[in-house]
Amino acid sequence: MNTSPRHSDVFRVLALAALLVLGTHARAQTDPLPSWNDGAAKKAIVDFVQTTTTQGSPKFVPPAERIATFDQDGTLWVEHPMYSQVMYILESVPALVKAKPELAKVAPFSTVLEILKGDRAAIAKLTMPDLEKLAVATLTGMPVDTFEAQAKKWLAEAKDPRWKKPYTELTYLPMQEALKYLRANGYKTYIVTGGGQDFVRVYSEAVYGIPPEQVVGTAGGTKYGYAKDGKPFLTKEPKLLLNDNNGGKPEGIHLMIGRRPLMAVGNSAGDQQMLEYTKAGDGARLSMLVLHDDAKREYAYGPAQGLPATKVGAFTQALYDQAKKEGWIVISMKDDWNKIFAFEK
Amino acid sequence: MNTSPRHSDVFRVLALAALLVLGTHARAQTDPLPSWNDGAAKKAIVDFVQTTTTQGSPKFVPPAERIATFDQDGTLWVEHPMYSQVMYILESVPALVKAKPELAKVAPFSTVLEILKGDRAAIAKLTMPDLEKLAVATLTGMPVDTFEAQAKKWLAEAKDPRWKKPYTELTYLPMQEALKYLRANGYKTYIVTGGGQDFVRVYSEAVYGIPPEQVVGTAGGTKYGYAKDGKPFLTKEPKLLLNDNNGGKPEGIHLMIGRRPLMAVGNSAGDQQMLEYTKAGDGARLSMLVLHDDAKREYAYGPAQGLPATKVGAFTQALYDQAKKEGWIVISMKDDWNKIFAFEK
């Protein structure tokens, strides 16, 4: 073989061209979902992606229409014993009371101070109207930039009581793999959460690679105004625009995205309508539910399939039966995931 | 030169590799804004894009944060003599009356029937409450899919009275070039319109290359429900969630995008707050206003700079003065654009 410099250059270019051509194929050979055990759930995701993205497939979908929506709490990260944002609300109360000392003796603020002193059981005393009052007091009334800075600070410091790690590290590795796999195949991944849109947007990009404009959540209004120096700013108002739970999920998807998702994943009764709406579209559609059935590595709650009942992210038996009837895939954390967290050995 | 098949293949690969390497550079040499005359407006756009996208520039912005927002009516396409969506509302009345004949004798429906018979001057008789009543009757109460199909049909058939062309052809070529130029440089382009979000989303992708999820507009709520066969669907409700005008534009941007734009373009007093909000951010920011000062090729209206006053897309003298004071660029259609429409010779 002639190995003059000129020829070796040519071979280098040829090798490069071959790599460019074969790259896609080579990547497809690597398992994109290594934390998933082989089984119906993993197969459903891979089949769905291949069916919708293979040119010439009868169910091929152009990249612009590839939308996948994921609930957050209990679907992408841990929601027990309590939603992270509720912890944010509770742990914001001391600063609030410091600024307005008269609140220290007024319920529900006084109740929260008791809870934070160690009386965790007192959380059960908080009613929905209590939580709404606390949410209004800690999530509204300030400029959006101030809220963002406060939420960022809390997220950097707060720790989950069981794992003693920041909440943002308690994301499910198999779901992170699924998000990446979908994006590598031209999907736009969205979070569609009952949690606060402004709260989740603070960390969605760093934690999930999902930019703020792809987070749909429970949203309040803002009010445009001017500071003393004339600089304009937005203030968070106690006015609910979108309750992004139940029917509010497809309503929020229509408002914020304007397209029906091809794939949707949730874990509780609040996700039912999003999964129905997704499946009701034409062509290939995938609806999935995460079942928390791994008390050892995470938590076990239903009450579906005889798992312990809960008020936080309940997966009812009715939802389970609907999933089976309508061909939604139920993901068993215990059986389908060989690794739940990135920090596991 | 040896021209055996093997060698010519090699040369083809080399040529391809050279193209891959040189492609970016070659593209940068071509004028991306050929319909813009050389001047302050064109220079401002090119300088802004170069400053924010050149690696190492002190005002470099990572691609994920490159957001540019454009008003639609009067900024991206013609808004005179009347906003296209108002024409849609008026021209939807006959079908409405056909379905509900009792409306034929009731104002404002009867007034609209007179207008459509040829008494165009009667448009002036319509008050804002009239228009609201007509909007509720023609834009709400139906499934979102039905509305989409109706709007699509109208857009395919309706013609602007002056140019006798579909409204969707009356977009400004210089703005289409600016949108493409921004996208080629990693910008996400958004429409932020006082018009109906659902209406504009019907054609935004085909007309501007802007997908539905990048359209922020005046938005109403929807209601999730089930058809008789159990299939879920969304119904458009007469409930206003976002009035995307004036302060509502930055509020809508926060709700739907969650990031402050780097660049914003408008043409009327309703865009003032969006331009202020954009300019108030750090780093390089560009706010622009289109001034309709070309009665011959399009329309002339202000009342800024002594141009005729109008109720449709008014550009007030106060807005003009604010633009000059705050360094917003005023685009003169007459002087800055050598071609307004793609169909011009």
XYZ file of C-alpha atoms in Angstrom:
690
model
C 0.000 0.000 0.000
C 1.265 3.471 -0.859
C 1.652 5.406 2.373
C 2.942 8.726 1.029
C 1.756 11.780 3.033
C -0.752 12.728 0.381
C -2.375 9.303 0.485
C -2.504 9.099 4.262
C -4.330 12.476 4.248
C -6.814 11.075 1.815
C -7.350 8.026 4.009
C -7.860 10.269 7.022
C -10.583 12.171 5.164
C -12.173 8.936 4.049
C -12.112 7.605 7.605
C -13.730 10.844 8.797
C -16.426 10.619 6.144
C -17.075 7.003 7.114
C -17.392 8.035 10.751
C -19.859 10.762 9.825
C -21.972 8.290 7.926
C -21.734 5.464 10.431
C -21.922 7.594 13.569
C -25.677 7.445 13.900
C -25.694 3.724 13.401
C -22.882 3.162 15.909
C -24.698 5.230 18.539
C -27.867 3.234 18.022
C -25.953 0.121 19.062
C -25.291 1.448 22.571
C -28.098 0.939 25.083
C -29.603 4.411 25.602
C -31.492 3.215 28.704
C -28.943 1.260 30.788
C -30.797 1.776 34.108
C -33.890 0.097 32.704
C -34.230 -3.661 32.967
C -35.354 -5.453 29.826
C -39.145 -5.681 29.947
C -42.388 -4.219 28.647
C -41.700 -0.660 29.843
C -38.249 -0.336 28.292
C -39.427 -2.030 25.111
C -42.406 0.327 24.874
C -40.155 3.402 24.986
C -37.648 2.073 22.449
C -40.384 0.819 20.094
C -42.234 4.138 20.356
C -39.129 6.175 19.558
C -38.160 3.940 16.649
C -41.695 3.889 15.205
C -42.077 7.661 15.322
C -38.598 8.627 14.149
C -37.715 6.082 11.455
C -38.082 7.607 7.980
C -40.579 5.567 5.997
C -42.318 4.165 9.070
C -46.106 4.482 8.625
C -46.183 6.230 12.011
C -43.238 8.537 11.333
C -43.657 11.978 12.908
C -41.790 15.085 11.668
C -39.352 16.473 14.281
C -41.394 19.663 14.821
C -44.304 17.612 16.174
C -42.293 15.408 18.533
C -43.536 16.513 21.940
C -43.165 14.456 25.128
C -44.565 15.662 28.460
C -43.489 14.525 31.919
C -45.080 15.168 35.268
C -42.390 16.067 37.797
C -43.164 15.118 41.432
C -43.059 11.331 41.729
C -42.346 10.931 38.008
C -38.964 12.641 37.558
C -37.964 13.006 41.190
C -38.917 11.974 44.736
C -42.170 13.431 46.114
C -42.268 11.711 49.547
C -42.628 12.359 52.377
C -43.683 15.766 51.010
C -43.444 17.698 47.708
C -40.230 19.755 47.621
C -42.133 22.934 46.917
C -44.275 22.461 50.026
C -41.017 22.141 51.990
C -39.905 25.398 50.351
C -43.131 27.078 51.434
C -42.829 25.822 55.020
C -39.133 26.653 55.313
C -39.768 30.162 53.964
C -42.067 30.961 56.889
C -39.341 31.902 59.437
C -37.988 34.651 57.142
C -41.544 35.828 56.605
C -42.204 35.965 60.358
C -38.917 37.818 60.879
C -40.120 40.495 58.456
C -43.647 40.554 59.947
C -43.346 39.461 63.624
C -47.117 39.741 64.159
C -47.519 36.540 62.096
C -45.710 34.427 64.729
C -48.888 33.963 66.756
C -51.281 33.615 63.821
C -52.271 30.243 62.315
C -51.236 28.726 59.985
C -47.868 30.518 60.379
C -47.617 29.537 64.050
C -48.378 25.918 63.147
C -45.545 25.921 60.627
C -43.115 27.273 63.220
C -44.078 24.326 65.461
C -43.538 21.877 62.614
C -40.111 23.300 61.857
C -39.127 23.075 65.542
C -39.440 19.309 65.201
C -43.115 18.534 65.545
C -43.257 17.014 62.022
C -46.543 15.265 62.806
C -48.135 18.711 62.942
C -47.940 18.777 59.096
C -51.167 16.754 59.232
C -52.874 19.726 60.903
C -52.423 21.848 57.795
C -55.582 22.039 55.708
C -55.748 22.922 52.012
C -56.878 26.499 52.825
C -53.898 26.725 55.223
C -51.532 25.663 52.446
C -53.110 28.135 50.050
C -52.635 30.940 52.578
C -49.002 29.916 53.071
C -48.435 29.677 49.306
C -49.830 33.156 48.727
C -47.616 34.531 51.522
C -44.387 32.875 50.351
C -44.796 32.693 46.569
C -46.445 36.016 45.714
C -46.145 39.720 46.430
C -42.483 39.999 45.451
C -40.703 40.820 42.159
C -40.146 37.716 40.018
C -36.354 38.211 40.265
C -36.520 38.239 44.088
C -38.533 35.014 44.103
C -36.073 33.384 41.718
C -33.104 34.346 43.913
C -34.856 33.069 47.075
C -35.797 29.756 45.462
C -32.263 29.289 44.109
C -30.763 29.904 47.540
C -33.108 27.408 49.195
C -32.462 24.750 46.552
C -28.711 25.112 47.086
C -29.015 24.672 50.863
C -32.056 22.486 51.604
C -31.625 18.743 52.102
C -33.986 15.854 51.874
C -34.331 14.303 55.374
C -33.750 10.684 54.292
C -30.865 10.912 51.839
C -29.345 14.113 53.298
C -28.865 15.363 49.775
C -30.167 18.401 47.887
C -33.626 17.739 46.444
C -32.212 18.356 42.985
C -30.084 15.200 43.300
C -33.119 13.027 43.947
C -34.071 12.684 40.307
C -34.654 9.235 38.840
C -31.741 8.140 36.655
C -33.932 5.999 34.344
C -36.084 9.063 33.643
C -33.052 11.237 32.995
C -31.964 8.584 30.480
C -35.412 8.588 28.868
C -35.377 12.405 28.573
C -31.949 12.327 26.918
C -32.915 9.452 24.635
C -36.015 11.308 23.477
C -34.095 14.538 22.867
C -31.383 12.666 20.954
C -34.223 11.528 18.690
C -35.579 14.990 18.007
C -38.168 15.131 20.775
C -38.860 18.319 22.692
C -39.210 17.290 26.329
C -41.578 19.248 28.577
C -42.326 19.170 32.265
C -46.075 19.444 32.925
C -46.364 19.717 36.682
C -48.932 20.521 39.333
C -46.055 22.319 41.051
C -45.420 26.018 40.597
C -44.212 26.920 37.134
C -41.929 29.683 38.397
C -40.456 27.378 41.059
C -39.627 24.507 38.708
C -38.213 26.846 36.070
C -35.516 27.937 38.510
C -33.744 24.565 38.246
C -35.262 22.680 35.297
C -32.428 23.461 32.900
C -29.622 22.527 35.283
C -31.376 19.460 36.687
C -33.146 17.975 33.649
C -31.768 19.862 30.639
C -35.271 21.276 30.171
C -35.303 25.044 29.536
C -37.785 27.303 31.393
C -39.934 27.764 28.296
C -40.560 24.007 28.319
C -41.956 23.960 31.843
C -45.747 24.092 32.182
C -46.956 24.309 35.758
C -49.475 25.813 38.093
C -49.145 29.480 37.255
C -50.171 32.736 38.796
C -50.433 36.119 37.163
C -47.797 38.823 37.338
C -48.213 42.586 37.275
C -46.055 44.948 35.236
C -44.883 48.065 37.052
C -41.986 50.463 37.578
C -39.454 50.852 40.398
C -38.635 54.305 41.819
C -35.747 54.633 39.357
C -38.134 54.002 36.482
C -36.889 50.460 35.831
C -39.748 48.115 34.893
C -40.306 44.867 36.781
C -42.921 42.139 37.250
C -44.535 41.358 40.609
C -45.942 37.908 41.380
C -49.669 38.257 42.025
C -51.954 36.037 44.133
C -54.108 35.367 41.084
C -54.347 31.791 39.779
C -54.202 31.543 35.976
C -53.703 27.797 35.626
C -54.196 24.971 38.125
C -52.045 22.445 36.308
C -53.581 19.295 37.764
C -56.170 16.852 36.398
C -58.058 18.489 33.478
C -55.766 21.482 33.998
C -52.873 19.475 32.531
C -54.288 19.158 28.998
C -55.639 22.710 29.340
C -52.143 23.902 30.284
C -50.609 21.925 27.411
C -52.980 23.650 24.982
C -52.232 27.069 26.473
C -48.462 26.762 26.646
C -47.556 24.340 23.853
C -50.527 24.291 21.503
C -49.843 20.737 20.330
C -51.006 17.394 21.645
C -48.101 15.357 23.080
C -47.113 12.073 21.456
C -45.924 10.708 24.769
C -46.861 11.505 28.359
C -45.628 10.124 31.665
C -47.112 10.592 35.113
C -47.521 8.765 38.383
C -50.751 9.812 40.052
C -54.448 10.489 39.596
C -53.616 14.121 38.748
C -51.999 12.873 35.529
C -54.989 10.861 34.291
C -56.341 13.502 31.912
C -52.925 14.262 30.401
C -52.453 10.566 29.606
C -55.986 10.266 28.166
C -55.510 13.377 26.031
C -52.181 12.103 24.726
C -53.515 8.651 23.856
C -56.577 10.122 22.101
C -54.376 11.513 19.304
C -53.784 9.735 15.989
C -50.779 7.557 15.169
C -48.312 6.196 17.690
C -48.918 7.455 21.229
C -47.367 6.371 24.488
C -48.836 6.968 27.952
C -46.965 5.714 31.007
C -47.345 5.732 34.789
C -44.642 5.227 37.417
C -45.731 2.898 40.233
C -43.885 3.463 43.503
C -43.533 -0.127 44.652
C -40.009 -0.117 46.022
C -40.068 0.620 49.758
C -36.438 -0.352 50.100
C -34.778 1.790 47.476
C -37.380 4.596 47.452
C -40.989 4.444 48.734
C -44.020 2.216 48.322
C -47.424 3.832 47.947
C -50.584 3.399 45.942
C -53.211 2.579 47.091
C -53.239 0.654 43.772
C -52.268 -3.044 43.914
C -52.540 -3.125 47.694
C -49.711 -0.646 48.235
C -50.048 1.688 51.254
C -52.388 4.635 50.716
C -51.052 8.197 50.649
C -52.271 11.759 50.235
C -49.105 12.714 48.363
C -49.185 11.465 44.785
C -51.876 8.802 45.163
C -51.939 6.129 42.432
C -55.489 4.837 42.807
C -56.712 1.380 41.824
C -59.117 3.063 39.390
C -56.152 4.663 37.648
C -54.358 1.323 37.539
C -57.419 -0.361 36.033
C -57.796 2.422 33.462
C -54.122 2.046 32.520
C -54.553 -1.683 31.913
C -57.762 -1.127 29.930
C -56.393 1.649 27.731
C -52.941 0.259 27.085
C -50.969 2.667 29.213
C -47.699 1.208 30.442
C -47.224 0.924 34.204
C -43.558 1.231 35.186
C -42.650 -0.765 38.287
C -39.789 1.017 40.043
C -38.903 -2.278 41.665
C -38.852 -4.442 38.554
C -38.177 -2.023 35.690
C -35.358 0.037 37.171
C -32.018 -1.541 38.072
C -30.786 1.791 39.412
C -32.996 4.588 40.738
C -30.529 7.365 41.613
C -27.270 8.409 39.954
C -25.556 8.399 43.363
C -26.316 4.706 43.973
C -23.351 2.378 43.780
C -4.451 14.123 -13.633
C -5.518 10.614 -12.880
C -9.267 10.438 -13.375
C -9.852 6.792 -12.559
C -13.173 6.169 -10.751
C -11.406 5.597 -7.431
C -9.610 8.958 -7.591
C -12.652 10.917 -8.651
C -14.484 9.435 -5.632
C -11.677 10.619 -3.413
C -11.873 14.112 -4.890
C -15.604 14.153 -4.360
C -15.109 13.313 -0.674
C -12.410 15.988 -0.365
C -14.656 18.561 -2.008
C -17.455 17.610 0.377
C -15.164 17.911 3.398
C -13.995 21.319 2.172
C -17.615 22.429 1.798
C -18.410 21.271 5.321
C -15.512 23.287 6.716
C -16.009 26.380 4.580
C -19.808 26.398 4.561
C -20.253 28.571 7.633
C -17.710 31.093 6.458
C -19.166 31.277 2.958
C -22.679 31.873 4.319
C -21.487 34.741 6.498
C -20.296 36.568 3.376
C -23.783 36.761 1.834
C -26.037 39.658 2.908
C -28.631 38.064 5.204
C -30.901 41.115 4.959
C -31.069 42.006 1.245
C -34.433 43.817 1.500
C -32.999 46.250 4.039
C -31.254 49.392 2.822
C -27.940 50.203 4.465
C -28.675 52.440 7.429
C -29.023 52.588 11.197
C -31.774 49.937 11.412
C -29.994 47.274 9.371
C -26.705 48.040 11.102
C -28.353 47.750 14.523
C -29.649 44.244 13.753
C -26.358 42.984 12.309
C -24.283 44.535 15.116
C -26.638 43.090 17.743
C -26.464 39.589 16.286
C -22.679 39.701 15.936
C -22.162 41.113 19.449
C -24.350 38.486 21.100
C -23.219 35.463 19.102
C -19.469 35.938 18.608
C -17.495 33.707 20.982
C -15.254 35.866 23.149
C -17.389 38.996 22.730
C -17.940 40.601 26.156
C -21.665 40.560 25.392
C -21.775 36.970 24.112
C -24.993 35.156 25.035
C -25.253 31.336 25.165
C -27.665 29.929 22.544
C -30.214 28.797 25.158
C -30.793 32.414 26.216
C -31.170 33.869 22.731
C -34.809 34.947 22.665
C -36.255 37.493 20.224
C -39.915 38.538 20.371
C -41.937 40.095 17.570
C -45.342 41.695 17.657
C -47.373 40.504 14.667
C -50.012 42.964 13.369
C -48.215 45.915 11.772
C -44.807 44.458 12.664
C -44.677 41.191 10.703
C -47.670 41.730 8.421
C -50.229 44.322 7.300
C -52.772 45.459 9.892
C -54.697 48.073 7.864
C -57.424 48.820 7.157
C -58.343 46.273 9.881
C -56.600 43.464 11.821
C -56.992 40.156 9.973
C -58.487 38.477 13.007
C -61.218 41.122 13.249
C -62.018 40.359 9.600
C -62.190 36.679 10.594
C -64.603 37.515 13.397
C -66.829 39.632 11.122
C -66.780 37.137 8.265
C -67.668 34.298 10.652
C -70.958 35.988 11.559
C -73.016 34.761 8.555
C -72.335 31.103 9.442
C -73.214 31.899 13.037
C -76.498 33.511 11.994
C -77.255 30.562 9.749
C -76.944 28.260 12.773
C -78.885 30.653 15.026
C -81.279 32.677 12.795
C -82.615 34.667 15.770
C -79.291 36.582 15.817
C -79.981 38.206 12.410
C -82.022 40.983 13.962
C -79.905 41.440 17.094
C -77.059 43.988 17.328
C -74.120 43.722 16.944
C -74.748 40.708 14.642
C -77.201 42.688 12.481
C -74.644 45.514 12.182
C -72.008 43.057 10.959
C -74.404 41.686 8.317
C -74.853 45.274 7.054
C -71.091 45.793 6.960
C -70.558 42.604 4.986
C -73.276 43.623 2.494
C -71.022 46.511 1.529
C -71.619 49.204 4.115
C -67.955 49.129 5.211
C -68.316 52.519 6.935
C -70.574 50.786 9.457
C -67.429 49.213 10.974
C -67.092 52.533 12.840
C -70.385 51.807 14.591
C -68.878 48.786 16.362
C -67.876 49.572 19.930
C -65.341 47.613 21.995
C -68.143 45.797 23.889
C -69.643 44.923 20.476
C -66.323 43.456 19.347
C -65.994 41.530 22.592
C -69.471 40.071 22.133
C -68.619 39.084 18.551
C -65.294 37.591 19.631
C -66.951 35.457 22.297
C -69.553 34.260 19.765
C -67.061 33.374 17.010
C -63.937 32.341 18.931
C -65.333 30.370 21.871
C -67.836 27.645 22.663
C -66.444 25.117 20.182
C -63.843 22.332 20.459
C -60.312 23.612 19.790
C -60.041 21.314 16.755
C -63.222 22.786 15.234
C -61.918 26.321 15.701
C -58.602 25.369 14.116
C -60.334 23.865 11.076
C -62.585 26.933 10.662
C -59.691 29.381 10.916
C -57.627 27.337 8.438
C -60.488 27.341 5.938
C -60.979 31.099 6.246
C -57.255 31.811 5.875
C -57.148 29.725 2.690
C -60.082 31.611 1.135
C -60.123 35.167 2.516
C -58.459 37.967 0.575
C -57.177 41.358 1.567
C -59.302 44.009 -0.248
C -56.357 46.057 -1.595
C -53.907 43.451 -2.825
C -56.507 40.734 -3.516
C -54.202 38.218 -1.926
C -54.520 35.913 1.090
C -53.664 37.730 4.317
C -50.866 35.228 4.873
C -49.015 36.617 1.834
C -48.995 40.137 3.251
C -46.005 39.562 5.504
C -43.069 41.954 5.350
C -40.118 40.425 3.510
C -37.509 42.377 5.525
C -38.995 40.938 8.719
C -39.017 37.420 7.303
C -35.326 37.933 6.538
C -34.681 39.185 10.075
C -36.466 36.148 11.567
C -34.381 33.754 9.446
C -31.162 35.624 10.171
C -31.814 35.449 13.917
C -32.661 31.738 13.779
C -29.552 31.020 11.697
C -27.644 32.570 14.598
C -29.199 30.420 17.277
C -32.061 32.701 18.273
C -35.482 31.347 19.170
C -37.980 33.658 17.491
C -41.332 34.247 19.179
C -44.480 36.068 18.169
C -45.911 38.098 21.066
C -49.193 39.426 19.763
C -52.313 41.159 21.026
C -54.115 38.882 18.567
C -55.601 35.560 19.594
C -52.989 32.955 20.445
C -55.062 30.089 19.021
C -55.729 32.034 15.806
C -52.104 32.926 15.095
C -50.893 29.413 15.942
C -52.950 28.041 13.056
C -50.608 29.575 10.464
C -47.460 30.731 12.319
C -45.342 27.748 11.327
C -46.251 27.838 7.626
C -46.109 31.628 7.344
C -43.165 32.584 9.577
C -41.435 29.309 10.432
C -42.493 29.928 14.038
C -43.995 26.840 15.730
C -47.205 27.127 17.791
C -45.326 26.778 21.079
C -43.455 29.990 20.211
C -46.614 32.062 19.797
C -47.715 34.106 22.824
C -51.003 35.905 22.334
C -54.210 36.973 23.937
C -55.430 33.690 25.379
C -58.642 32.321 26.756
C -59.147 29.290 28.911
C -60.212 25.877 27.666
C -62.250 23.213 29.408
C -61.397 19.510 29.383
C -64.332 17.186 28.769
C -65.480 13.999 27.035
C -67.501 13.390 23.867
C -70.336 10.841 23.844
C -67.919 8.150 22.648
C -65.684 8.857 25.642
C -63.022 10.646 23.613
C -61.575 13.617 25.500
C -61.499 17.083 23.962
C -60.938 20.722 24.900
C -63.597 23.408 24.483
C -62.671 27.068 24.037
C -64.140 29.023 26.948
C -65.139 32.714 27.079
C -62.697 33.258 29.944
C -59.772 35.625 29.403
C -56.474 34.346 30.838
C -54.081 36.812 29.222
C -54.730 40.152 27.498
C -51.465 40.252 25.598
C -51.279 44.007 25.071
C -49.361 46.753 26.900
C -48.216 45.436 30.319
C -49.782 42.124 29.309
C -46.932 41.559 26.834
C -44.141 41.265 29.423
C -46.589 39.406 31.673
C -47.301 36.986 28.813
C -43.593 36.609 28.094
C -42.984 35.663 31.714
C -45.891 33.221 31.717
C -45.126 31.505 28.435
C -41.350 31.842 28.012
C -39.981 32.608 31.465
C -36.979 34.505 30.117
C -36.506 38.175 29.269
C -36.029 38.689 25.512
C -32.742 40.069 24.199
C -34.506 41.687 21.276
C -38.065 42.895 20.772
C -39.808 44.495 17.814
C -43.179 46.203 17.718
C -44.966 49.024 15.950
C -47.537 50.550 18.267
C -48.259 51.855 21.749
C -49.331 48.326 22.764
C -45.703 47.233 22.383
C -44.200 49.920 24.642
C -43.925 47.746 27.761
C -42.407 44.782 25.894
C -39.691 47.055 24.493
C -39.040 48.637 27.908
C -38.857 45.241 29.583
C -36.437 43.950 26.944
C -34.153 46.981 27.154
C -34.094 46.849 30.974
C -32.113 43.594 30.900
C -28.322 43.414 31.199
C -25.896 43.174 28.285
C -26.739 43.807 24.655
C -30.445 44.451 24.088
C -32.244 45.661 20.990
C -35.695 47.265 20.911
C -37.186 48.336 17.580
C -40.374 49.919 16.258
C -41.726 49.825 12.706
C -43.017 53.212 11.535
C -45.634 52.992 8.794
C -44.588 55.976 6.685
C -45.029 54.588 3.203
C -48.500 55.440 1.891
C -47.553 54.367 -1.608
C -46.222 50.856 -1.031
C -48.207 50.118 2.158
C -49.887 52.626 4.513
C -48.953 55.800 6.353
C -50.184 56.248 9.913
C -48.923 57.526 13.227
C -49.946 59.995 14.588
C -46.199 60.258 15.346
C -44.154 62.591 13.124
C -47.278 64.197 11.655
C -48.475 60.997 10.014
C -52.280 60.495 9.830
C -53.865 59.308 13.070
C -55.443 55.847 13.308
C -57.255 53.645 15.797
C -55.609 50.525 14.365
C -52.004 50.205 15.521
C -51.430 53.803 16.607
C -47.778 54.885 16.860
C -48.083 57.911 19.138
C -45.666 60.840 19.292
C -45.044 59.949 22.958
C -43.884 56.482 21.855
C -41.651 58.034 19.205
C -40.117 60.405 21.762
C -39.576 57.545 24.203
C -37.868 55.509 21.459
C -35.462 58.350 20.711
C -34.766 58.925 24.413
C -34.166 55.269 25.270
C -32.204 54.251 22.208
C -34.868 52.131 20.537
C -34.448 51.946 16.779
C -37.301 53.290 14.645
C -37.552 51.455 11.321
C -38.855 53.642 8.497
C -40.685 51.411 6.026
C -40.074 54.039 3.371
C -36.363 54.514 3.908
C -35.167 51.263 5.475
C -36.918 48.723 3.285
C -36.164 48.468 -0.437
C -38.805 45.782 -0.810
C -41.823 45.318 1.450
C -43.548 42.194 0.069
C -42.092 39.060 -1.506
C -44.572 39.400 -4.396
C -43.240 42.846 -5.398
C -41.263 42.985 -8.613
